PDB file of C-alpha atoms in Angstrom:
ATOM      1  CA  ASP A   1      87.862 298.456  -2.438  1.00 67.00           C
ATOM      2  CA  THR A   2      89.021 295.007  -3.934  1.00 74.00           C
ATOM      3  CA  TYR A   3      88.690 296.551  -7.842  1.00 75.00           C
ATOM      4  CA  GLN A   4      90.878 299.667  -7.215  1.00 72.00           C
ATOM      5  CA  LEU A   5      93.681 297.464  -5.656  1.00 75.00           C
ATOM      6  CA  LEU A   6      93.582 295.274  -8.792  1.00 76.00           C
ATOM      7  CA  PHE A   7      93.441 297.991 -11.295  1.00 73.00           C
ATOM      8  CA  GLU A   8      96.304 300.074  -9.198  1.00 76.00           C
ATOM      9  CA  LEU A   9      98.419 297.336 -10.629  1.00 78.00           C
ATOM     10  CA  ASP A  10      98.087 299.134 -13.876  1.00 69.00           C
ATOM     11  CA  GLN A  11      98.716 295.874 -15.855  1.00 74.00           C
ATOM     12  CA  GLU A  12      96.751 295.114 -18.946  1.00 79.00           C
ATOM     13  CA  VAL A  13      97.000 291.616 -17.851  1.00 81.00           C
ATOM     14  CA  VAL A  14      95.042 292.099 -15.045  1.00 82.00           C
ATOM     15  CA  GLU A  15      92.027 293.716 -16.979  1.00 82.00           C
ATOM     16  CA  ASN A  16      91.920 291.269 -19.631  1.00 85.00           C
ATOM     17  CA  ALA A  17      91.632 288.517 -17.147  1.00 87.00           C
ATOM     18  CA  ILE A  18      88.585 290.261 -15.522  1.00 86.00           C
ATOM     19  CA  ILE A  19      87.046 290.676 -18.678  1.00 89.00           C
ATOM     20  CA  ASN A  20      87.679 287.116 -19.480  1.00 91.00           C
ATOM     21  CA  ALA A  21      86.355 285.981 -16.231  1.00 90.00           C
ATOM     22  CA  PHE A  22      83.205 288.371 -16.496  1.00 90.00           C
ATOM     23  CA  ASN A  23      82.651 286.499 -20.222  1.00 89.00           C
ATOM     24  CA  ALA A  24      82.895 283.111 -18.891  1.00 91.00           C
ATOM     25  CA  LEU A  25      80.892 283.833 -15.699  1.00 88.00           C
ATOM     26  CA  GLY A  26      78.117 285.312 -17.559  1.00 85.00           C
ATOM     27  CA  ASN A  27      77.864 282.463 -20.304  1.00 86.00           C
ATOM     28  CA  SER A  28      78.280 279.672 -17.415  1.00 87.00           C
ATOM     29  CA  ILE A  29      75.202 281.200 -15.043  1.00 82.00           C
ATOM     30  CA  GLU A  30      72.886 281.464 -18.382  1.00 80.00           C
ATOM     31  CA  ILE A  31      73.404 277.846 -19.010  1.00 83.00           C
ATOM     32  CA  GLU A  32      73.209 276.884 -15.334  1.00 81.00           C
ATOM     33  CA  MET A  33      69.879 278.557 -15.048  1.00 77.00           C
ATOM     34  CA  LYS A  34      68.792 276.843 -18.585  1.00 77.00           C
ATOM     35  CA  GLN A  35      69.786 273.565 -16.757  1.00 77.00           C
ATOM     36  CA  ARG A  36      67.715 274.214 -13.631  1.00 74.00           C
ATOM     37  CA  GLU A  37      64.630 275.565 -15.405  1.00 70.00           C
ATOM     38  CA  SER A  38      64.920 271.861 -17.462  1.00 68.00           C
ATOM     39  CA  ASN A  39      65.395 270.309 -14.615  1.00 66.00           C
ATOM     40  CA  GLN A  40      63.049 272.329 -12.425  1.00 62.00           C
ATOM     41  CA  ARG A  41      65.547 273.051  -9.573  1.00 62.00           C
ATOM     42  CA  GLU A  42      65.615 275.698  -7.304  1.00 64.00           C
ATOM     43  CA  THR A  43      67.820 278.390  -7.826  1.00 59.00           C
ATOM     44  CA  SER A  44      69.277 280.018  -4.593  1.00 62.00           C
ATOM     45  CA  ASP A  45      70.233 283.746  -3.521  1.00 60.00           C
ATOM     46  CA  VAL A  46      73.882 282.427  -3.255  1.00 53.00           C
ATOM     47  CA  ASP A  47      73.894 283.019  -7.214  1.00 69.00           C
ATOM     48  CA  LEU A  48      73.103 286.461  -6.953  1.00 83.00           C
ATOM     49  CA  HIS A  49      76.414 287.390  -4.983  1.00 84.00           C
ATOM     50  CA  GLN A  50      78.212 286.974  -8.464  1.00 86.00           C
ATOM     51  CA  PHE A  51      75.954 289.935 -10.133  1.00 88.00           C
ATOM     52  CA  VAL A  52      76.331 292.078  -7.179  1.00 88.00           C
ATOM     53  CA  ILE A  53      80.507 291.574  -7.359  1.00 87.00           C
ATOM     54  CA  VAL A  54      80.445 292.197 -11.120  1.00 89.00           C
ATOM     55  CA  MET A  55      78.144 295.234 -11.370  1.00 90.00           C
ATOM     56  CA  LEU A  56      80.621 296.943  -8.218  1.00 89.00           C
ATOM     57  CA  ASN A  57      83.427 297.150 -10.770  1.00 88.00           C
ATOM     58  CA  PRO A  58      83.812 300.897 -11.508  1.00 87.00           C
ATOM     59  CA  ASN A  59      85.581 300.281 -15.167  1.00 86.00           C
ATOM     60  CA  LEU A  60      81.874 298.582 -16.738  1.00 89.00           C
ATOM     61  CA  HIS A  61      81.513 301.761 -18.842  1.00 88.00           C
ATOM     62  CA  SER A  62      84.479 301.263 -20.725  1.00 87.00           C
ATOM     63  CA  PRO A  63      84.707 299.803 -24.250  1.00 87.00           C
ATOM     64  CA  GLU A  64      86.504 296.731 -23.443  1.00 85.00           C
ATOM     65  CA  TYR A  65      83.637 295.741 -20.846  1.00 89.00           C
ATOM     66  CA  LEU A  66      80.921 297.116 -23.162  1.00 90.00           C
ATOM     67  CA  GLU A  67      81.849 294.983 -26.053  1.00 88.00           C
ATOM     68  CA  SER A  68      81.980 291.488 -24.913  1.00 85.00           C
ATOM     69  CA  ALA A  69      81.985 291.060 -21.203  1.00 90.00           C
ATOM     70  CA  LEU A  70      78.881 293.417 -19.920  1.00 92.00           C
ATOM     71  CA  PRO A  71      76.484 291.924 -22.726  1.00 92.00           C
ATOM     72  CA  ASN A  72      76.809 288.465 -21.332  1.00 90.00           C
ATOM     73  CA  ILE A  73      76.433 289.686 -17.856  1.00 92.00           C
ATOM     74  CA  LEU A  74      73.226 291.255 -18.610  1.00 93.00           C
ATOM     75  CA  ARG A  75      71.987 288.231 -20.646  1.00 91.00           C
ATOM     76  CA  ALA A  76      72.548 286.249 -17.737  1.00 89.00           C
ATOM     77  CA  MET A  77      71.184 288.844 -15.000  1.00 91.00           C
ATOM     78  CA  THR A  78      67.753 289.061 -17.094  1.00 91.00           C
ATOM     79  CA  SER A  79      67.533 285.333 -17.492  1.00 86.00           C
ATOM     80  CA  LEU A  80      67.310 284.718 -13.511  1.00 86.00           C
ATOM     81  CA  PRO A  81      64.152 283.769 -12.299  1.00 83.00           C
ATOM     82  CA  MET A  82      61.588 286.821 -11.464  1.00 88.00           C
ATOM     83  CA  LYS A  83      62.179 286.136  -7.814  1.00 86.00           C
ATOM     84  CA  LEU A  84      65.678 286.243  -7.832  1.00 88.00           C
ATOM     85  CA  GLN A  85      65.576 289.502  -9.885  1.00 91.00           C
ATOM     86  CA  GLY A  86      63.283 290.712  -7.092  1.00 92.00           C
ATOM     87  CA  THR A  87      65.729 289.677  -4.730  1.00 92.00           C
ATOM     88  CA  LEU A  88      68.553 291.628  -6.755  1.00 92.00           C
ATOM     89  CA  VAL A  89      66.181 294.625  -6.480  1.00 93.00           C
ATOM     90  CA  LYS A  90      66.000 294.553  -2.929  1.00 93.00           C
ATOM     91  CA  TYR A  91      69.357 294.373  -2.191  1.00 92.00           C
ATOM     92  CA  TRP A  92      70.208 297.194  -4.635  1.00 93.00           C
ATOM     93  CA  SER A  93      67.711 299.091  -2.580  1.00 93.00           C
ATOM     94  CA  LYS A  94      70.108 299.226   0.010  1.00 93.00           C
ATOM     95  CA  PHE A  95      72.830 300.953  -2.139  1.00 92.00           C
ATOM     96  CA  PRO A  96      72.757 304.962  -1.879  1.00 91.00           C
ATOM     97  CA  ALA A  97      71.626 307.047  -4.491  1.00 91.00           C
ATOM     98  CA  SER A  98      75.086 307.668  -5.974  1.00 91.00           C
ATOM     99  CA  GLU A  99      75.672 303.914  -6.638  1.00 91.00           C
ATOM    100  CA  LEU A 100      72.160 303.505  -8.020  1.00 93.00           C
ATOM    101  CA  ARG A 101      73.004 306.284 -10.449  1.00 92.00           C
ATOM    102  CA  LYS A 102      76.362 304.396 -11.551  1.00 92.00           C
ATOM    103  CA  LEU A 103      74.506 301.155 -12.470  1.00 93.00           C
ATOM    104  CA  LEU A 104      72.264 303.594 -14.634  1.00 93.00           C
ATOM    105  CA  ASP A 105      75.054 305.181 -16.335  1.00 93.00           C
ATOM    106  CA  VAL A 106      76.504 301.658 -17.180  1.00 94.00           C
ATOM    107  CA  PHE A 107      73.358 300.446 -18.858  1.00 94.00           C
ATOM    108  CA  GLN A 108      72.905 303.767 -20.398  1.00 93.00           C
ATOM    109  CA  GLN A 109      76.304 303.471 -21.641  1.00 93.00           C
ATOM    110  CA  MET A 110      75.356 299.999 -23.140  1.00 93.00           C
ATOM    111  CA  ILE A 111      72.569 301.322 -24.945  1.00 93.00           C
ATOM    112  CA  THR A 112      74.322 304.414 -26.531  1.00 92.00           C
ATOM    113  CA  VAL A 113      77.267 302.152 -27.705  1.00 91.00           C
ATOM    114  CA  ARG A 114      74.950 299.691 -29.260  1.00 90.00           C
ATOM    115  CA  ILE A 115      72.693 301.955 -30.852  1.00 88.00           C
ATOM    116  CA  LEU A 116      75.927 303.826 -32.372  1.00 88.00           C
ATOM    117  CA  THR A 117      78.043 300.339 -33.436  1.00 85.00           C
ATOM    118  CA  GLY A 118      75.468 297.791 -32.905  1.00 78.00           C
ATOM    119  CA  PRO A 119      74.402 295.148 -35.693  1.00 78.00           C
ATOM    120  CA  HIS A 120      71.357 297.451 -36.677  1.00 75.00           C
ATOM    121  CA  THR A 121      74.060 299.957 -38.099  1.00 75.00           C
ATOM    122  CA  THR A 122      74.739 297.404 -41.130  1.00 78.00           C
ATOM    123  CA  THR A 123      71.813 295.241 -41.153  1.00 81.00           C
ATOM    124  CA  GLY A 124      68.168 295.578 -41.171  1.00 76.00           C
ATOM    125  CA  LEU A 125      67.952 294.321 -37.559  1.00 79.00           C
ATOM    126  CA  SER A 126      66.080 296.680 -35.411  1.00 83.00           C
ATOM    127  CA  VAL A 127      67.223 298.475 -32.315  1.00 82.00           C
ATOM    128  CA  ASN A 128      64.640 296.836 -30.393  1.00 83.00           C
ATOM    129  CA  ASP A 129      65.526 293.218 -31.528  1.00 85.00           C
ATOM    130  CA  ASP A 130      69.336 293.780 -30.230  1.00 89.00           C
ATOM    131  CA  GLN A 131      69.766 291.821 -26.979  1.00 92.00           C
ATOM    132  CA  PRO A 132      72.040 293.853 -25.265  1.00 92.00           C
ATOM    133  CA  VAL A 133      69.838 296.859 -25.878  1.00 93.00           C
ATOM    134  CA  THR A 134      66.739 295.036 -24.612  1.00 94.00           C
ATOM    135  CA  ASN A 135      68.909 293.486 -21.634  1.00 95.00           C
ATOM    136  CA  SER A 136      69.903 296.873 -20.623  1.00 95.00           C
ATOM    137  CA  VAL A 137      66.504 298.177 -20.817  1.00 94.00           C
ATOM    138  CA  ARG A 138      65.172 295.609 -18.435  1.00 95.00           C
ATOM    139  CA  CYS A 139      68.315 295.867 -15.930  1.00 95.00           C
ATOM    140  CA  MET A 140      67.399 299.784 -15.755  1.00 94.00           C
ATOM    141  CA  GLU A 141      63.732 298.584 -14.681  1.00 93.00           C
ATOM    142  CA  MET A 142      65.116 296.483 -12.017  1.00 94.00           C
ATOM    143  CA  VAL A 143      67.564 299.564 -10.772  1.00 93.00           C
ATOM    144  CA  TYR A 144      63.932 301.689 -10.809  1.00 91.00           C
ATOM    145  CA  PHE A 145      62.408 299.408  -8.231  1.00 92.00           C
ATOM    146  CA  ALA A 146      65.295 299.307  -6.189  1.00 93.00           C
ATOM    147  CA  SER A 147      65.103 303.110  -6.300  1.00 92.00           C
ATOM    148  CA  LEU A 148      61.748 302.812  -5.638  1.00 90.00           C
ATOM    149  CA  LEU A 149      62.133 300.522  -2.509  1.00 91.00           C
ATOM    150  CA  GLY A 150      65.638 302.437  -0.944  1.00 88.00           C
ATOM    151  CA  GLY A 151      63.554 306.064  -1.418  1.00 82.00           C
ATOM    152  CA  GLY A 152      61.192 304.871   1.191  1.00 73.00           C
ATOM    153  CA  HIS A 153      58.369 303.403  -0.789  1.00 57.00           C
ATOM    154  CA  HIS A 154      57.019 300.917   2.261  1.00 48.00           C
ATOM    155  CA  GLU A 155      55.622 298.581   0.012  1.00 51.00           C
ATOM    156  CA  ALA A 156      57.874 296.506  -2.317  1.00 47.00           C
ATOM    157  CA  PRO A 157      57.110 296.930  -6.047  1.00 49.00           C
ATOM    158  CA  SER A 158      54.813 294.225  -7.120  1.00 50.00           C
ATOM    159  CA  TYR A 159      57.798 292.991  -9.256  1.00 46.00           C
ATOM    160  CA  LEU A 160      56.355 289.678  -9.838  1.00 40.00           C
ATOM    161  CA  ASP A 161      53.031 290.255 -10.683  1.00 45.00           C
ATOM    162  CA  GLU A 162      52.665 291.847 -14.254  1.00 40.00           C
ATOM    163  CA  PRO A 163      54.554 291.449 -17.009  1.00 41.00           C
ATOM    164  CA  THR A 164      55.804 294.312 -18.968  1.00 41.00           C
ATOM    165  CA  THR A 165      56.468 295.232 -22.433  1.00 39.00           C
ATOM    166  CA  SER A 166      60.116 294.123 -21.967  1.00 45.00           C
ATOM    167  CA  GLY A 167      59.394 290.885 -20.458  1.00 46.00           C
ATOM    168  CA  SER A 168      60.335 291.674 -16.965  1.00 45.00           C
ATOM    169  CA  THR A 169      57.456 291.813 -14.409  1.00 43.00           C
ATOM    170  CA  ALA A 170      56.650 295.120 -12.680  1.00 43.00           C
ATOM    171  CA  SER A 171      53.710 297.134 -11.435  1.00 43.00           C
ATOM    172  CA  THR A 172      52.744 299.656 -13.608  1.00 36.00           C
ATOM    173  CA  GLU A 173      51.447 302.010 -10.934  1.00 44.00           C
ATOM    174  CA  ASP A 174      53.721 304.370  -9.006  1.00 43.00           C
ATOM    175  CA  LYS A 175      52.277 304.617  -5.825  1.00 43.00           C
ATOM    176  CA  ASP A 176      52.086 308.254  -4.298  1.00 45.00           C
ATOM    177  CA  THR A 177      54.527 307.749  -0.961  1.00 47.00           C
ATOM    178  CA  ASP A 178      58.169 308.714  -0.662  1.00 59.00           C
ATOM    179  CA  MET A 179      60.653 309.856  -3.189  1.00 68.00           C
ATOM    180  CA  PRO A 180      62.695 307.329  -4.913  1.00 70.00           C
ATOM    181  CA  LEU A 181      66.343 307.297  -4.361  1.00 74.00           C
ATOM    182  CA  VAL A 182      66.748 308.607  -8.259  1.00 74.00           C
ATOM    183  CA  PRO A 183      63.639 311.122  -8.431  1.00 69.00           C
ATOM    184  CA  VAL A 184      61.470 310.428 -11.519  1.00 62.00           C
ATOM    185  CA  GLN A 185      57.870 310.755 -12.121  1.00 57.00           C
ATOM    186  CA  SER A 186      57.391 307.459 -13.676  1.00 60.00           C
ATOM    187  CA  ARG A 187      59.172 304.177 -14.799  1.00 61.00           C
ATOM    188  CA  GLU A 188      58.885 305.144 -18.419  1.00 66.00           C
ATOM    189  CA  GLU A 189      60.394 308.674 -17.916  1.00 63.00           C
ATOM    190  CA  PHE A 190      62.912 306.887 -15.554  1.00 58.00           C
ATOM    191  CA  ILE A 191      64.208 304.509 -18.651  1.00 59.00           C
ATOM    192  CA  ARG A 192      63.689 307.406 -21.136  1.00 62.00           C
ATOM    193  CA  ASN A 193      65.419 310.303 -19.074  1.00 59.00           C
ATOM    194  CA  THR A 194      68.508 307.844 -17.613  1.00 52.00           C
TER     195      THR A 194
END
């Protein structure tokens, strides 16, 4: 694993360089998405490789990432067009359940840290208005659908069809087919219990 080799160097400089690169990547992807939207240009699947590589980093749950790098990456990921979010879901559906659980743990950790230390603790801002929290929930929804697909749910969820309350699109009905990779009763339970 490339990340493990980098972290074996045990140098803070390496970790800081990765965090700075993630920050810059998140910001540049978001800007690029806005430019493509305004120019009405298609966004290709190639852009997704960056997210896959970033989300494989085993240290995403650490405070250094949670404070700056991860919020930028999640903001960029949730700014992807729905078609590309659906492609990312299909890719993640090939991950084993343990890897999907790691992704969920990162998103849950992000929510926990923001609830305990976010701007709402000192201002009147609602937790629901805290963008890193809402972006984490939207990413958790993507992992939920990846879990459905990976668990043998033979139809792709209608990810592109209807808007949910968090702004992403998803089917609100869970079909009674095979079990998702990360077992749950419903999408709401999945997000609430993870």
